[in-house]
JSON list of C-alpha atoms in Angstrom, two decimals:
[
{"chain": "A", "resi": 1, "resn": "MET", "atom": "CA", "xyz": [5.58, 79.46, 117.47]},
{"chain": "A", "resi": 2, "resn": "VAL", "atom": "CA", "xyz": [2.07, 80.09, 117.31]},
{"chain": "A", "resi": 3, "resn": "GLU", "atom": "CA", "xyz": [0.69, 80.39, 113.79]},
{"chain": "A", "resi": 4, "resn": "LYS", "atom": "CA", "xyz": [-2.80, 82.23, 112.82]},
{"chain": "A", "resi": 5, "resn": "GLN", "atom": "CA", "xyz": [-4.64, 82.89, 109.67]},
{"chain": "A", "resi": 6, "resn": "MET", "atom": "CA", "xyz": [-4.77, 86.40, 107.79]},
{"chain": "A", "resi": 7, "resn": "TYR", "atom": "CA", "xyz": [-7.68, 86.59, 105.16]},
{"chain": "A", "resi": 8, "resn": "LEU", "atom": "CA", "xyz": [-7.80, 88.30, 102.03]},
{"chain": "A", "resi": 9, "resn": "LEU", "atom": "CA", "xyz": [-11.18, 89.21, 100.61]},
{"chain": "A", "resi": 10, "resn": "LEU", "atom": "CA", "xyz": [-11.31, 90.02, 96.90]},
{"chain": "A", "resi": 11, "resn": "THR", "atom": "CA", "xyz": [-14.78, 91.19, 95.73]},
{"chain": "A", "resi": 12, "resn": "ASN", "atom": "CA", "xyz": [-16.99, 92.51, 92.77]},
{"chain": "A", "resi": 13, "resn": "THR", "atom": "CA", "xyz": [-19.34, 94.67, 94.31]},
{"chain": "A", "resi": 14, "resn": "GLY", "atom": "CA", "xyz": [-21.30, 95.51, 90.46]},
{"chain": "A", "resi": 15, "resn": "SER", "atom": "CA", "xyz": [-20.87, 99.09, 91.47]},
{"chain": "A", "resi": 16, "resn": "PHE", "atom": "CA", "xyz": [-20.38, 101.62, 88.93]},
{"chain": "A", "resi": 17, "resn": "LEU", "atom": "CA", "xyz": [-16.59, 102.12, 89.70]},
{"chain": "A", "resi": 18, "resn": "THR", "atom": "CA", "xyz": [-16.23, 98.55, 89.68]},
{"chain": "A", "resi": 19, "resn": "LYS", "atom": "CA", "xyz": [-17.46, 97.98, 86.59]},
{"chain": "A", "resi": 20, "resn": "LEU", "atom": "CA", "xyz": [-15.44, 100.90, 84.93]},
{"chain": "A", "resi": 21, "resn": "ILE", "atom": "CA", "xyz": [-12.16, 99.15, 86.67]},
{"chain": "A", "resi": 22, "resn": "LYS", "atom": "CA", "xyz": [-13.16, 95.85, 85.18]},
{"chain": "A", "resi": 23, "resn": "LEU", "atom": "CA", "xyz": [-13.39, 97.09, 81.57]},
{"chain": "A", "resi": 24, "resn": "TYR", "atom": "CA", "xyz": [-9.63, 98.27, 82.23]},
{"chain": "A", "resi": 25, "resn": "THR", "atom": "CA", "xyz": [-8.67, 95.13, 84.18]},
{"chain": "A", "resi": 26, "resn": "LYS", "atom": "CA", "xyz": [-10.55, 92.18, 82.38]},
{"chain": "A", "resi": 27, "resn": "LYS", "atom": "CA", "xyz": [-10.38, 90.59, 85.90]},
{"chain": "A", "resi": 28, "resn": "PRO", "atom": "CA", "xyz": [-13.19, 89.22, 87.96]},
{"chain": "A", "resi": 29, "resn": "TYR", "atom": "CA", "xyz": [-12.19, 90.81, 91.35]},
{"chain": "A", "resi": 30, "resn": "ASN", "atom": "CA", "xyz": [-11.08, 94.59, 91.57]},
{"chain": "A", "resi": 31, "resn": "HIS", "atom": "CA", "xyz": [-11.65, 95.33, 95.21]},
{"chain": "A", "resi": 32, "resn": "ALA", "atom": "CA", "xyz": [-9.38, 93.99, 97.92]},
{"chain": "A", "resi": 33, "resn": "SER", "atom": "CA", "xyz": [-9.61, 93.92, 101.77]},
{"chain": "A", "resi": 34, "resn": "ILE", "atom": "CA", "xyz": [-7.88, 91.98, 104.66]},
{"chain": "A", "resi": 35, "resn": "SER", "atom": "CA", "xyz": [-9.14, 90.30, 107.92]},
{"chain": "A", "resi": 36, "resn": "CYS", "atom": "CA", "xyz": [-7.90, 88.53, 110.72]},
{"chain": "A", "resi": 37, "resn": "ASP", "atom": "CA", "xyz": [-11.05, 86.47, 111.17]},
{"chain": "A", "resi": 38, "resn": "SER", "atom": "CA", "xyz": [-12.66, 83.57, 109.34]},
{"chain": "A", "resi": 39, "resn": "GLN", "atom": "CA", "xyz": [-16.12, 84.94, 110.18]},
{"chain": "A", "resi": 40, "resn": "LEU", "atom": "CA", "xyz": [-14.85, 88.67, 107.94]},
{"chain": "A", "resi": 41, "resn": "SER", "atom": "CA", "xyz": [-16.33, 90.58, 111.17]},
{"chain": "A", "resi": 42, "resn": "GLU", "atom": "CA", "xyz": [-13.51, 93.03, 110.96]},
{"chain": "A", "resi": 43, "resn": "VAL", "atom": "CA", "xyz": [-12.50, 93.81, 107.25]},
{"chain": "A", "resi": 44, "resn": "TYR", "atom": "CA", "xyz": [-10.49, 96.76, 106.54]},
{"chain": "A", "resi": 45, "resn": "SER", "atom": "CA", "xyz": [-9.42, 98.46, 103.39]},
{"chain": "A", "resi": 46, "resn": "PHE", "atom": "CA", "xyz": [-9.39, 101.85, 101.54]},
{"chain": "A", "resi": 47, "resn": "GLY", "atom": "CA", "xyz": [-12.79, 102.76, 99.58]},
{"chain": "A", "resi": 48, "resn": "ARG", "atom": "CA", "xyz": [-15.78, 104.48, 99.92]},
{"chain": "A", "resi": 49, "resn": "LYS", "atom": "CA", "xyz": [-16.65, 106.06, 102.91]},
{"chain": "A", "resi": 50, "resn": "THR", "atom": "CA", "xyz": [-20.55, 106.32, 101.65]},
{"chain": "A", "resi": 51, "resn": "VAL", "atom": "CA", "xyz": [-22.50, 103.96, 99.61]},
{"chain": "A", "resi": 52, "resn": "ARG", "atom": "CA", "xyz": [-23.48, 106.78, 97.38]},
{"chain": "A", "resi": 53, "resn": "ASN", "atom": "CA", "xyz": [-20.33, 108.82, 96.68]},
{"chain": "A", "resi": 54, "resn": "PRO", "atom": "CA", "xyz": [-17.42, 106.70, 95.22]},
{"chain": "A", "resi": 55, "resn": "PHE", "atom": "CA", "xyz": [-15.44, 109.64, 95.00]},
{"chain": "A", "resi": 56, "resn": "ILE", "atom": "CA", "xyz": [-15.27, 110.17, 98.77]},
{"chain": "A", "resi": 57, "resn": "GLY", "atom": "CA", "xyz": [-12.68, 107.30, 100.07]},
{"chain": "A", "resi": 58, "resn": "GLY", "atom": "CA", "xyz": [-10.18, 106.54, 102.58]},
{"chain": "A", "resi": 59, "resn": "PHE", "atom": "CA", "xyz": [-9.49, 103.96, 105.58]},
{"chain": "A", "resi": 60, "resn": "VAL", "atom": "CA", "xyz": [-12.60, 102.08, 106.46]},
{"chain": "A", "resi": 61, "resn": "ARG", "atom": "CA", "xyz": [-14.07, 99.11, 108.11]},
{"chain": "A", "resi": 62, "resn": "GLU", "atom": "CA", "xyz": [-16.30, 97.27, 105.89]},
{"chain": "A", "resi": 63, "resn": "ASP", "atom": "CA", "xyz": [-19.24, 95.65, 106.80]},
{"chain": "A", "resi": 64, "resn": "VAL", "atom": "CA", "xyz": [-19.68, 92.58, 104.34]},
{"chain": "A", "resi": 65, "resn": "LYS", "atom": "CA", "xyz": [-23.08, 91.84, 105.23]},
{"chain": "A", "resi": 66, "resn": "ALA", "atom": "CA", "xyz": [-24.77, 95.52, 104.11]},
{"chain": "A", "resi": 67, "resn": "GLY", "atom": "CA", "xyz": [-24.67, 97.86, 101.34]},
{"chain": "A", "resi": 68, "resn": "LEU", "atom": "CA", "xyz": [-22.77, 97.05, 98.16]},
{"chain": "A", "resi": 69, "resn": "PHE", "atom": "CA", "xyz": [-21.31, 93.60, 99.67]},
{"chain": "A", "resi": 70, "resn": "LYS", "atom": "CA", "xyz": [-25.20, 92.31, 99.76]},
{"chain": "A", "resi": 71, "resn": "GLN", "atom": "CA", "xyz": [-25.04, 91.13, 96.14]},
{"chain": "A", "resi": 72, "resn": "ALA", "atom": "CA", "xyz": [-20.99, 90.82, 95.77]},
{"chain": "A", "resi": 73, "resn": "ASP", "atom": "CA", "xyz": [-18.97, 88.32, 94.18]},
{"chain": "A", "resi": 74, "resn": "CYS", "atom": "CA", "xyz": [-15.83, 87.06, 95.89]},
{"chain": "A", "resi": 75, "resn": "ALA", "atom": "CA", "xyz": [-12.93, 85.00, 96.12]},
{"chain": "A", "resi": 76, "resn": "ILE", "atom": "CA", "xyz": [-11.27, 84.62, 99.93]},
{"chain": "A", "resi": 77, "resn": "TYR", "atom": "CA", "xyz": [-7.96, 83.21, 100.30]},
{"chain": "A", "resi": 78, "resn": "SER", "atom": "CA", "xyz": [-6.00, 82.68, 103.56]},
{"chain": "A", "resi": 79, "resn": "ILE", "atom": "CA", "xyz": [-2.41, 82.88, 105.19]},
{"chain": "A", "resi": 80, "resn": "THR", "atom": "CA", "xyz": [-0.72, 81.44, 107.43]},
{"chain": "A", "resi": 81, "resn": "VAL", "atom": "CA", "xyz": [1.07, 84.29, 109.85]},
{"chain": "A", "resi": 82, "resn": "THR", "atom": "CA", "xyz": [3.08, 84.21, 113.52]},
{"chain": "A", "resi": 83, "resn": "GLU", "atom": "CA", "xyz": [1.51, 85.93, 116.41]},
{"chain": "A", "resi": 84, "resn": "GLU", "atom": "CA", "xyz": [4.34, 88.65, 115.85]},
{"chain": "A", "resi": 85, "resn": "GLN", "atom": "CA", "xyz": [3.12, 89.61, 112.46]},
{"chain": "A", "resi": 86, "resn": "ILE", "atom": "CA", "xyz": [-0.50, 89.81, 113.62]},
{"chain": "A", "resi": 87, "resn": "GLN", "atom": "CA", "xyz": [0.70, 92.36, 116.53]},
{"chain": "A", "resi": 88, "resn": "LYS", "atom": "CA", "xyz": [2.50, 94.00, 113.59]},
{"chain": "A", "resi": 89, "resn": "MET", "atom": "CA", "xyz": [-0.42, 94.41, 111.61]},
{"chain": "A", "resi": 90, "resn": "ASN", "atom": "CA", "xyz": [-2.87, 95.32, 114.57]},
{"chain": "A", "resi": 91, "resn": "TYR", "atom": "CA", "xyz": [-0.57, 97.79, 115.36]},
{"chain": "A", "resi": 92, "resn": "PHE", "atom": "CA", "xyz": [-0.69, 99.43, 112.03]},
{"chain": "A", "resi": 93, "resn": "LEU", "atom": "CA", "xyz": [-4.41, 99.12, 111.95]},
{"chain": "A", "resi": 94, "resn": "LYS", "atom": "CA", "xyz": [-4.79, 100.89, 115.22]},
{"chain": "A", "resi": 95, "resn": "GLU", "atom": "CA", "xyz": [-2.25, 103.89, 113.87]},
{"chain": "A", "resi": 96, "resn": "LEU", "atom": "CA", "xyz": [-4.64, 104.09, 111.07]},
{"chain": "A", "resi": 97, "resn": "GLU", "atom": "CA", "xyz": [-7.99, 104.02, 112.57]},
{"chain": "A", "resi": 98, "resn": "ALA", "atom": "CA", "xyz": [-6.72, 106.73, 115.06]},
{"chain": "A", "resi": 99, "resn": "GLN", "atom": "CA", "xyz": [-5.54, 108.96, 111.99]},
{"chain": "A", "resi": 100, "resn": "LYS", "atom": "CA", "xyz": [-8.29, 107.92, 109.39]},
{"chain": "A", "resi": 101, "resn": "LYS", "atom": "CA", "xyz": [-9.34, 111.34, 109.04]},
{"chain": "A", "resi": 102, "resn": "ASP", "atom": "CA", "xyz": [-5.66, 112.27, 107.65]},
{"chain": "A", "resi": 103, "resn": "TYR", "atom": "CA", "xyz": [-6.07, 109.49, 105.00]},
{"chain": "A", "resi": 104, "resn": "ARG", "atom": "CA", "xyz": [-7.68, 109.83, 101.59]},
{"chain": "A", "resi": 105, "resn": "TYR", "atom": "CA", "xyz": [-7.98, 107.42, 98.67]},
{"chain": "A", "resi": 106, "resn": "ASN", "atom": "CA", "xyz": [-5.43, 107.40, 96.01]},
{"chain": "A", "resi": 107, "resn": "LEU", "atom": "CA", "xyz": [-7.47, 108.03, 93.29]},
{"chain": "A", "resi": 108, "resn": "LEU", "atom": "CA", "xyz": [-4.27, 109.42, 91.02]},
{"chain": "A", "resi": 109, "resn": "GLY", "atom": "CA", "xyz": [-2.63, 106.31, 92.20]},
{"chain": "A", "resi": 110, "resn": "LEU", "atom": "CA", "xyz": [-5.03, 104.15, 89.93]},
{"chain": "A", "resi": 111, "resn": "PHE", "atom": "CA", "xyz": [-4.00, 105.86, 87.09]},
{"chain": "A", "resi": 112, "resn": "GLY", "atom": "CA", "xyz": [-0.65, 105.33, 87.63]},
{"chain": "A", "resi": 113, "resn": "VAL", "atom": "CA", "xyz": [-1.66, 101.65, 87.85]},
{"chain": "A", "resi": 114, "resn": "MET", "atom": "CA", "xyz": [-3.08, 102.19, 84.00]},
{"chain": "A", "resi": 115, "resn": "PHE", "atom": "CA", "xyz": [0.12, 103.47, 82.95]},
{"chain": "A", "resi": 116, "resn": "ASN", "atom": "CA", "xyz": [2.70, 101.41, 85.14]},
{"chain": "A", "resi": 117, "resn": "ILE", "atom": "CA", "xyz": [4.00, 104.38, 86.85]},
{"chain": "A", "resi": 118, "resn": "PRO", "atom": "CA", "xyz": [4.09, 104.20, 90.39]},
{"chain": "A", "resi": 119, "resn": "ILE", "atom": "CA", "xyz": [2.48, 106.90, 92.23]},
{"chain": "A", "resi": 120, "resn": "LYS", "atom": "CA", "xyz": [2.86, 107.13, 95.83]},
{"chain": "A", "resi": 121, "resn": "ARG", "atom": "CA", "xyz": [0.81, 109.69, 97.83]},
{"chain": "A", "resi": 122, "resn": "LYS", "atom": "CA", "xyz": [1.26, 110.78, 101.31]},
{"chain": "A", "resi": 123, "resn": "ASN", "atom": "CA", "xyz": [-1.53, 109.50, 103.50]},
{"chain": "A", "resi": 124, "resn": "ALA", "atom": "CA", "xyz": [-3.06, 107.91, 100.56]},
{"chain": "A", "resi": 125, "resn": "PHE", "atom": "CA", "xyz": [-3.91, 104.45, 99.14]},
{"chain": "A", "resi": 126, "resn": "PHE", "atom": "CA", "xyz": [-6.05, 102.35, 96.92]},
{"chain": "A", "resi": 127, "resn": "CYS", "atom": "CA", "xyz": [-7.42, 99.22, 98.35]},
{"chain": "A", "resi": 128, "resn": "SER", "atom": "CA", "xyz": [-4.80, 96.63, 96.75]},
{"chain": "A", "resi": 129, "resn": "GLN", "atom": "CA", "xyz": [-1.89, 99.19, 97.36]},
{"chain": "A", "resi": 130, "resn": "PHE", "atom": "CA", "xyz": [-3.48, 99.17, 101.09]},
{"chain": "A", "resi": 131, "resn": "VAL", "atom": "CA", "xyz": [-3.30, 95.51, 101.74]},
{"chain": "A", "resi": 132, "resn": "ALA", "atom": "CA", "xyz": [0.25, 95.18, 100.18]},
{"chain": "A", "resi": 133, "resn": "PHE", "atom": "CA", "xyz": [1.26, 97.71, 102.52]},
{"chain": "A", "resi": 134, "resn": "LEU", "atom": "CA", "xyz": [0.01, 95.83, 105.54]},
{"chain": "A", "resi": 135, "resn": "LEU", "atom": "CA", "xyz": [1.19, 92.52, 104.24]},
{"chain": "A", "resi": 136, "resn": "ASN", "atom": "CA", "xyz": [4.65, 94.36, 103.56]},
{"chain": "A", "resi": 137, "resn": "GLN", "atom": "CA", "xyz": [5.31, 96.19, 106.66]},
{"chain": "A", "resi": 138, "resn": "SER", "atom": "CA", "xyz": [4.00, 93.20, 108.96]},
{"chain": "A", "resi": 139, "resn": "ASN", "atom": "CA", "xyz": [6.96, 90.90, 107.50]},
{"chain": "A", "resi": 140, "resn": "ILE", "atom": "CA", "xyz": [4.19, 88.70, 105.67]},
{"chain": "A", "resi": 141, "resn": "ILE", "atom": "CA", "xyz": [5.07, 89.54, 102.39]},
{"chain": "A", "resi": 142, "resn": "ASP", "atom": "CA", "xyz": [8.14, 90.98, 100.21]},
{"chain": "A", "resi": 143, "resn": "PHE", "atom": "CA", "xyz": [6.57, 92.10, 96.66]},
{"chain": "A", "resi": 144, "resn": "ASP", "atom": "CA", "xyz": [8.96, 92.44, 93.61]},
{"chain": "A", "resi": 145, "resn": "LYS", "atom": "CA", "xyz": [7.27, 95.64, 92.53]},
{"chain": "A", "resi": 146, "resn": "PRO", "atom": "CA", "xyz": [6.26, 98.99, 94.23]},
{"chain": "A", "resi": 147, "resn": "LEU", "atom": "CA", "xyz": [3.47, 98.49, 96.15]},
{"chain": "A", "resi": 148, "resn": "SER", "atom": "CA", "xyz": [1.83, 101.46, 94.38]},
{"chain": "A", "resi": 149, "resn": "LEU", "atom": "CA", "xyz": [1.09, 99.12, 91.58]},
{"chain": "A", "resi": 150, "resn": "ILE", "atom": "CA", "xyz": [-0.10, 96.52, 93.15]},
{"chain": "A", "resi": 151, "resn": "THR", "atom": "CA", "xyz": [-3.33, 95.21, 92.04]},
{"chain": "A", "resi": 152, "resn": "PRO", "atom": "CA", "xyz": [-6.15, 92.66, 93.47]},
{"chain": "A", "resi": 153, "resn": "HIS", "atom": "CA", "xyz": [-4.89, 90.19, 90.85]},
{"chain": "A", "resi": 154, "resn": "ASP", "atom": "CA", "xyz": [-1.42, 90.40, 91.96]},
{"chain": "A", "resi": 155, "resn": "LEU", "atom": "CA", "xyz": [-2.45, 89.86, 95.53]},
{"chain": "A", "resi": 156, "resn": "GLN", "atom": "CA", "xyz": [-4.61, 86.78, 94.57]},
{"chain": "A", "resi": 157, "resn": "SER", "atom": "CA", "xyz": [-1.32, 85.36, 92.70]},
{"chain": "A", "resi": 158, "resn": "VAL", "atom": "CA", "xyz": [0.82, 85.40, 95.64]},
{"chain": "A", "resi": 159, "resn": "SER", "atom": "CA", "xyz": [1.76, 81.62, 96.17]},
{"chain": "A", "resi": 160, "resn": "LYS", "atom": "CA", "xyz": [1.45, 82.01, 100.14]},
{"chain": "A", "resi": 161, "resn": "PHE", "atom": "CA", "xyz": [-2.35, 82.28, 99.63]},
{"chain": "A", "resi": 162, "resn": "GLN", "atom": "CA", "xyz": [-4.46, 79.43, 99.91]},
{"chain": "A", "resi": 163, "resn": "PHE", "atom": "CA", "xyz": [-7.94, 79.65, 98.27]},
{"chain": "A", "resi": 164, "resn": "ILE", "atom": "CA", "xyz": [-10.72, 79.09, 100.41]},
{"chain": "A", "resi": 165, "resn": "TYR", "atom": "CA", "xyz": [-14.01, 80.03, 98.59]},
{"chain": "A", "resi": 166, "resn": "GLU", "atom": "CA", "xyz": [-15.15, 81.86, 95.67]},
{"chain": "A", "resi": 167, "resn": "GLY", "atom": "CA", "xyz": [-19.01, 82.53, 94.95]},
{"chain": "A", "resi": 168, "resn": "LYS", "atom": "CA", "xyz": [-21.35, 85.24, 96.28]},
{"chain": "A", "resi": 169, "resn": "LEU", "atom": "CA", "xyz": [-19.95, 86.73, 99.45]},
{"chain": "A", "resi": 170, "resn": "LYS", "atom": "CA", "xyz": [-23.36, 86.10, 101.25]},
{"chain": "A", "resi": 171, "resn": "ASP", "atom": "CA", "xyz": [-23.50, 82.17, 100.46]},
{"chain": "A", "resi": 172, "resn": "TYR", "atom": "CA", "xyz": [-20.27, 82.24, 102.60]},
{"chain": "A", "resi": 173, "resn": "TYR", "atom": "CA", "xyz": [-22.16, 82.73, 105.72]},
{"chain": "A", "resi": 174, "resn": "SER", "atom": "CA", "xyz": [-24.17, 79.52, 106.17]},
{"chain": "A", "resi": 175, "resn": "GLU", "atom": "CA", "xyz": [-27.25, 80.20, 108.68]},
{"chain": "A", "resi": 176, "resn": "ASN", "atom": "CA", "xyz": [-26.29, 83.68, 109.57]},
{"chain": "A", "resi": 177, "resn": "LYS", "atom": "CA", "xyz": [-22.82, 81.98, 110.80]},
{"chain": "A", "resi": 178, "resn": "ALA", "atom": "CA", "xyz": [-19.34, 82.52, 109.06]},
{"chain": "A", "resi": 179, "resn": "GLU", "atom": "CA", "xyz": [-18.98, 78.87, 108.52]},
{"chain": "A", "resi": 180, "resn": "LEU", "atom": "CA", "xyz": [-17.60, 77.74, 105.58]},
{"chain": "A", "resi": 181, "resn": "PRO", "atom": "CA", "xyz": [-20.03, 75.05, 104.33]},
{"chain": "A", "resi": 182, "resn": "VAL", "atom": "CA", "xyz": [-17.99, 71.81, 103.50]},
{"chain": "A", "resi": 183, "resn": "HIS", "atom": "CA", "xyz": [-18.90, 71.43, 99.88]},
{"chain": "A", "resi": 184, "resn": "PHE", "atom": "CA", "xyz": [-17.04, 75.23, 99.29]},
{"chain": "A", "resi": 185, "resn": "VAL", "atom": "CA", "xyz": [-13.80, 74.13, 100.65]},
{"chain": "A", "resi": 186, "resn": "SER", "atom": "CA", "xyz": [-10.80, 73.71, 98.37]},
{"chain": "A", "resi": 187, "resn": "VAL", "atom": "CA", "xyz": [-7.17, 74.13, 98.39]},
{"chain": "A", "resi": 188, "resn": "ARG", "atom": "CA", "xyz": [-5.81, 75.23, 95.53]},
{"chain": "A", "resi": 189, "resn": "ARG", "atom": "CA", "xyz": [-2.03, 77.53, 95.47]},
{"chain": "A", "resi": 190, "resn": "PHE", "atom": "CA", "xyz": [-1.25, 80.23, 92.67]},
{"chain": "A", "resi": 191, "resn": "SER", "atom": "CA", "xyz": [2.09, 81.73, 92.28]},
{"chain": "A", "resi": 192, "resn": "LEU", "atom": "CA", "xyz": [3.54, 84.86, 91.60]}
]
């Protein structure tokens, strides 16, 4: 069985919306994304579609070297998966990409998280709900609470994830390559 790595990227971009969410959560990272490569060349999430308007959101492929991510703080985790799990995840990503105009950001779901009331809406996700959905549908992680209540901190706490890096996202790249500098490597496990 061939094993591969997938990557969880948690960020704090410092945007107005992130600051508002952080006031409530008291957590350092309030945005979650997922990638199948260590270079983070293909990063997917549900978030803003334009830099200037945080309220127009949906399924996005994020450029982590530009825009709000340029000065973002981050934590990066990896998880070992099978080829079959990667294929399932890629299938869901292709489906979402093909139908992305039909998907929107689940802003109402964020209020559900605040009041611990699961709000599942058709074709709508917020970032961590989307990542949890992909992990769940790809048979990678079974969550013990509704996906519409999963927060970035919940993802960070999954014991299957291994800590890789924490700091400025731009510093994750060394000499314009996505090589992890040796002094940043650390293995740390968290439990759910």
